[in-house]
Amino acid sequence: MHGKLSVSEVVALLFDEHRYDSPLSRKAVHKLLYFVKDELDSERVTTDIPTFWYMYGTMTATANTGVHTGGEPNDDPVICDVAAADIDRPEGTIRRGRRAASRALERYYDLGLEGLTDRMYDDAPYEIQRHYRRLDKQLGTADSAQMTLSFDRNAGPTRETLYDFIEDFPTDSFPDYEDDLNIWYRLMSAELDSSGYDPKEAKKYSKTFWRLFCMELAVRENDGLTREQIERELSLDSLDDAKRQLRSLLRSWEREKAEANARDDRTSRRAADALVLPYIDFEVTG
């Protein structure tokens, strides 16, 4: 092998090889680091870029590396403490590192962030990750301006993807998430079947369930990271506490749906009674 590059050195090379003035976003950096690992391997340059699968692809563990990406909910600009000119490695290692970074960036320029993410999902360990990717796109399209005049706001294809997701969910591997899956399915089905279907509501339910599941996914599908490292990368004090909060949120939404449906049923019954009572014989009702 021809030398080794750290995470911060790879990021510094990505920044230096990036040909446009606009900075690389946090999401782009995380995805580029996933692809640049393979490019570095083909250049026979070793690197330690520990990635883990999360909500929309992979993230890279950057704590204590000199790369600052901000917490999980944010998309703050990425800051790297190392500049390309400061890298103290053999000239051949830097040259090969630049080639690897440049090829990863070319793929990003050609495909864009969405295309790069689609390509990443080809490697996803579970089929449901690809289903969720499609579901998220369908909900986003349904909530866009071009769908506002559509009769069902993409409800039909969205429902089919939901069925695919439920059918392929790995319950044997994740039995503790079956109840959460069922609650989410009931919430999504009720929303999709509603005459006032709101894609924003469906997306809210979907994102919450997916974040809950992906907290476990991140712990299982990573490059040797500990639970504590995952918590640090997601800016969480405790994955278990965060899961409890998300589960509580899903259950509260289910209760709200049930209460709203009960009110609607009572209103419907009263309306039906109001229509029927005038035609009932007075002596029977009096």
Tab-separated table of N, CA, C and O in Angstrom, residues 10 19 47 49 59 127 156 158 201 213 221 249 252 277:
chain	number	residue	atom	x	y	z
A	10	VAL	N	-8.361	13.522	4.032
A	10	VAL	CA	-9.207	13.220	2.869
A	10	VAL	C	-10.188	14.361	2.623
A	10	VAL	O	-10.395	14.793	1.477
A	19	ARG	N	-14.158	21.972	-7.558
A	19	ARG	CA	-13.878	22.985	-8.575
A	19	ARG	C	-14.792	24.207	-8.512
A	19	ARG	O	-14.579	25.168	-9.244
A	47	THR	N	-6.918	4.207	4.537
A	47	THR	CA	-7.561	5.303	5.261
A	47	THR	C	-8.504	4.710	6.285
A	47	THR	O	-8.951	3.560	6.145
A	49	ILE	N	-11.933	5.645	7.454
A	49	ILE	CA	-13.140	6.456	7.320
A	49	ILE	C	-14.304	5.586	7.797
A	49	ILE	O	-14.918	4.861	7.008
A	59	MET	N	-23.362	7.992	7.093
A	59	MET	CA	-22.676	9.111	7.715
A	59	MET	C	-21.286	8.628	8.108
A	59	MET	O	-21.052	7.430	8.258
A	127	GLU	N	-33.523	-4.261	1.953
A	127	GLU	CA	-34.413	-3.826	0.872
A	127	GLU	C	-35.316	-2.680	1.322
A	127	GLU	O	-35.661	-1.802	0.546
A	156	GLY	N	-52.028	6.544	-4.514
A	156	GLY	CA	-51.996	5.163	-4.993
A	156	GLY	C	-50.598	4.567	-5.013
A	156	GLY	O	-50.345	3.536	-4.363
A	158	THR	N	-47.964	5.656	-3.528
A	158	THR	CA	-47.420	5.717	-2.168
A	158	THR	C	-47.896	4.528	-1.351
A	158	THR	O	-47.127	3.910	-0.602
A	201	GLU	N	-48.550	15.355	6.647
A	201	GLU	CA	-48.797	14.502	7.806
A	201	GLU	C	-48.155	13.133	7.605
A	201	GLU	O	-47.517	12.592	8.500
A	213	PHE	N	-36.209	3.611	13.705
A	213	PHE	CA	-35.606	2.375	13.219
A	213	PHE	C	-34.119	2.568	12.921
A	213	PHE	O	-33.289	1.697	13.225
A	221	GLU	N	-25.187	-1.583	11.547
A	221	GLU	CA	-24.566	-1.516	10.222
A	221	GLU	C	-23.554	-0.382	10.178
A	221	GLU	O	-23.862	0.753	9.805
A	249	LEU	N	-44.139	9.521	20.794
A	249	LEU	CA	-44.731	10.405	19.796
A	249	LEU	C	-45.646	9.623	18.856
A	249	LEU	O	-46.771	10.046	18.557
A	252	SER	N	-48.822	8.703	20.708
A	252	SER	CA	-49.706	9.852	20.937
A	252	SER	C	-50.457	10.215	19.662
A	252	SER	O	-51.637	10.570	19.707
A	277	LEU	N	-85.154	11.319	12.406
A	277	LEU	CA	-86.156	11.587	13.432
A	277	LEU	C	-87.418	12.287	12.927
A	277	LEU	O	-88.528	11.922	13.338
